[in-house]
Amino acid sequence: MTTINLTTKIKAPKQIVFDASRNIDIHQKSASPSKEKAIAGVTSGLINLDETVTWRGKHFGFYLTHKSRITAMNFYDYFVDEMENGKFKSFKHEHFFEEENRVTIMKDKLQYETPFGILGELLDILFLEKHLTNFLLERNKVLKEVSESYN
């Protein structure tokens, strides 16, 4: 299993950052390089507990679909999205939010397993972990811009 941990500081109240983080439209904006679109489930606005979204995007030259469900949510502090259907063996993304002096500290913990045994592990080491890290960094950059523009 691979784990990616990121911390992003955003000069905005955590309620703003929390809602931006679960906003389908903002995610589509941040994922525009991969042409990622919400095609089923919640396809616009805010996603909530026990709701699903199915994404379709181009990664490594292939169009892939990924269905996630929000499996846990504690308003303004924490939520989790987990893959229900997709190319990973498992995929769990935890989102944490803390506020100190009107600065939100947003933490991502992404854990996933690749299929295909040793070949999947090799692809992860060579390409996938870096790709997913960059994908999250771009997402967090857009979340920061959007959230700080509300102030």
Short mmCIF file of C-alpha atoms in Angstrom, two decimals:
data_model
loop_
_atom_site.label_atom_id
_atom_site.label_comp_id
_atom_site.label_asym_id
_atom_site.label_seq_id
_atom_site.Cartn_x
_atom_site.Cartn_y
_atom_site.Cartn_z
CA MET A 1 0.00 0.00 0.00
CA THR A 2 1.23 3.49 -0.88
CA THR A 3 0.49 6.52 1.31
CA ILE A 4 0.76 10.14 0.18
CA ASN A 5 0.60 12.82 2.89
CA LEU A 6 0.32 16.51 2.00
CA THR A 7 -0.20 19.64 4.11
CA THR A 8 -1.48 22.89 2.61
CA LYS A 9 -1.93 26.18 4.49
CA ILE A 10 -4.79 28.34 3.25
CA LYS A 11 -5.61 31.85 4.47
CA ALA A 12 -9.36 31.26 4.81
CA PRO A 13 -11.78 29.89 7.42
CA LYS A 14 -11.95 26.11 7.47
CA GLN A 15 -15.66 26.11 6.57
CA ILE A 16 -14.78 27.74 3.24
CA VAL A 17 -11.90 25.31 2.60
CA PHE A 18 -13.96 22.28 3.67
CA ASP A 19 -16.78 23.17 1.27
CA ALA A 20 -14.36 23.98 -1.56
CA SER A 21 -12.72 20.57 -1.03
CA ARG A 22 -15.98 18.70 -1.59
CA ASN A 23 -17.15 20.90 -4.46
CA ILE A 24 -17.39 18.89 -7.68
CA ASP A 25 -17.09 21.99 -9.91
CA ILE A 26 -13.86 23.12 -8.23
CA HIS A 27 -12.43 19.61 -8.53
CA GLN A 28 -13.21 19.58 -12.26
CA LYS A 29 -11.40 22.92 -12.59
CA SER A 30 -8.31 21.57 -10.82
CA ALA A 31 -8.40 18.36 -12.86
CA SER A 32 -8.78 20.07 -16.23
CA PRO A 33 -5.31 18.92 -17.46
CA SER A 34 -6.65 15.33 -17.37
CA LYS A 35 -10.02 16.41 -18.82
CA GLU A 36 -11.63 14.89 -15.73
CA LYS A 37 -15.43 15.24 -15.62
CA ALA A 38 -18.10 14.08 -13.19
CA ILE A 39 -20.34 11.81 -15.27
CA ALA A 40 -22.65 10.15 -12.69
CA GLY A 41 -23.84 10.55 -9.12
CA VAL A 42 -23.27 14.08 -7.85
CA THR A 43 -22.01 15.94 -10.92
CA SER A 44 -22.10 19.54 -9.64
CA GLY A 45 -22.02 21.43 -6.35
CA LEU A 46 -21.26 19.90 -2.95
CA ILE A 47 -21.02 16.17 -2.33
CA ASN A 48 -22.24 14.89 1.05
CA LEU A 49 -22.07 11.82 3.25
CA ASP A 50 -22.97 8.56 1.49
CA GLU A 51 -23.20 10.22 -1.94
CA THR A 52 -21.19 9.05 -4.92
CA VAL A 53 -19.48 10.63 -7.88
CA THR A 54 -18.11 8.88 -10.95
CA TRP A 55 -15.20 10.61 -12.66
CA ARG A 56 -13.96 10.07 -16.19
CA GLY A 57 -10.54 11.44 -17.09
CA LYS A 58 -7.52 10.85 -19.26
CA HIS A 59 -4.50 9.50 -17.37
CA PHE A 60 -1.40 8.03 -19.01
CA GLY A 61 -3.12 8.34 -22.41
CA PHE A 62 -6.19 6.30 -21.41
CA TYR A 63 -9.70 7.39 -20.43
CA LEU A 64 -10.43 5.87 -17.02
CA THR A 65 -13.47 5.94 -14.75
CA HIS A 66 -13.36 6.07 -10.96
CA LYS A 67 -16.43 5.93 -8.70
CA SER A 68 -16.05 7.24 -5.15
CA ARG A 69 -18.38 7.43 -2.17
CA ILE A 70 -18.15 9.81 0.78
CA THR A 71 -17.90 7.24 3.59
CA ALA A 72 -17.31 9.56 6.57
CA MET A 73 -17.91 13.23 7.29
CA ASN A 74 -17.55 15.36 10.39
CA PHE A 75 -18.53 18.84 9.28
CA TYR A 76 -15.67 21.25 8.80
CA ASP A 77 -13.08 18.89 10.33
CA TYR A 78 -12.88 15.71 8.26
CA PHE A 79 -14.24 13.68 5.38
CA VAL A 80 -13.27 10.54 3.49
CA ASP A 81 -13.83 9.45 -0.08
CA GLU A 82 -13.27 5.81 -0.99
CA MET A 83 -13.27 4.08 -4.36
CA GLU A 84 -16.25 1.85 -5.08
CA ASN A 85 -15.32 1.06 -8.65
CA GLY A 86 -12.14 1.78 -10.60
CA LYS A 87 -8.70 0.56 -11.57
CA PHE A 88 -7.15 0.47 -8.09
CA LYS A 89 -7.23 -2.50 -5.75
CA SER A 90 -8.14 0.02 -3.02
CA PHE A 91 -8.23 3.82 -2.81
CA LYS A 92 -8.99 5.91 0.29
CA HIS A 93 -8.54 9.69 0.53
CA GLU A 94 -8.85 11.27 3.96
CA HIS A 95 -9.22 15.07 4.23
CA PHE A 96 -8.41 16.85 7.53
CA PHE A 97 -9.04 20.52 8.37
CA GLU A 98 -7.76 22.58 11.33
CA GLU A 99 -7.90 26.35 11.76
CA GLU A 100 -5.35 28.51 13.56
CA ASN A 101 -5.55 32.33 13.43
CA ARG A 102 -7.83 32.32 10.35
CA VAL A 103 -5.43 29.98 8.51
CA THR A 104 -6.71 26.54 7.62
CA ILE A 105 -4.26 23.68 7.72
CA MET A 106 -5.58 21.14 5.22
CA LYS A 107 -4.06 17.68 5.31
CA ASP A 108 -4.53 14.97 2.71
CA LYS A 109 -3.84 11.33 3.42
CA LEU A 110 -4.23 9.22 0.30
CA GLN A 111 -3.75 5.46 0.61
CA TYR A 112 -4.06 3.14 -2.35
CA GLU A 113 -3.10 -0.28 -3.61
CA THR A 114 -2.39 -1.11 -7.22
CA PRO A 115 -3.58 -4.27 -8.93
CA PHE A 116 -1.33 -6.59 -10.97
CA GLY A 117 1.03 -7.67 -8.17
CA ILE A 118 4.70 -6.85 -8.67
CA LEU A 119 4.00 -5.16 -12.03
CA GLY A 120 1.53 -2.80 -10.34
CA GLU A 121 4.07 -2.03 -7.61
CA LEU A 122 6.71 -1.25 -10.22
CA LEU A 123 4.36 1.06 -12.14
CA ASP A 124 3.52 2.78 -8.85
CA ILE A 125 7.20 3.39 -8.06
CA LEU A 126 8.02 4.56 -11.59
CA PHE A 127 4.96 6.69 -12.43
CA LEU A 128 1.80 6.49 -10.38
CA GLU A 129 2.85 7.88 -7.00
CA LYS A 130 4.40 10.96 -8.63
CA HIS A 131 1.36 11.39 -10.89
CA LEU A 132 -1.08 11.24 -7.96
CA THR A 133 1.08 13.56 -5.84
CA ASN A 134 1.16 16.14 -8.65
CA PHE A 135 -2.59 15.70 -9.19
CA LEU A 136 -3.22 16.49 -5.50
CA LEU A 137 -0.77 19.40 -5.50
CA GLU A 138 -2.61 20.97 -8.45
CA ARG A 139 -5.95 20.34 -6.73
CA ASN A 140 -4.68 21.98 -3.55
CA LYS A 141 -3.30 24.96 -5.47
CA VAL A 142 -6.74 25.57 -6.98
CA LEU A 143 -8.45 25.05 -3.60
CA LYS A 144 -6.10 27.61 -2.06
CA GLU A 145 -6.76 30.17 -4.83
CA VAL A 146 -10.54 29.70 -4.69
CA SER A 147 -10.75 29.69 -0.89
CA GLU A 148 -8.49 32.72 -0.41
CA SER A 149 -10.50 34.69 -2.99
CA TYR A 150 -13.52 34.53 -0.64
CA ASN A 151 -11.72 36.73 1.93
#
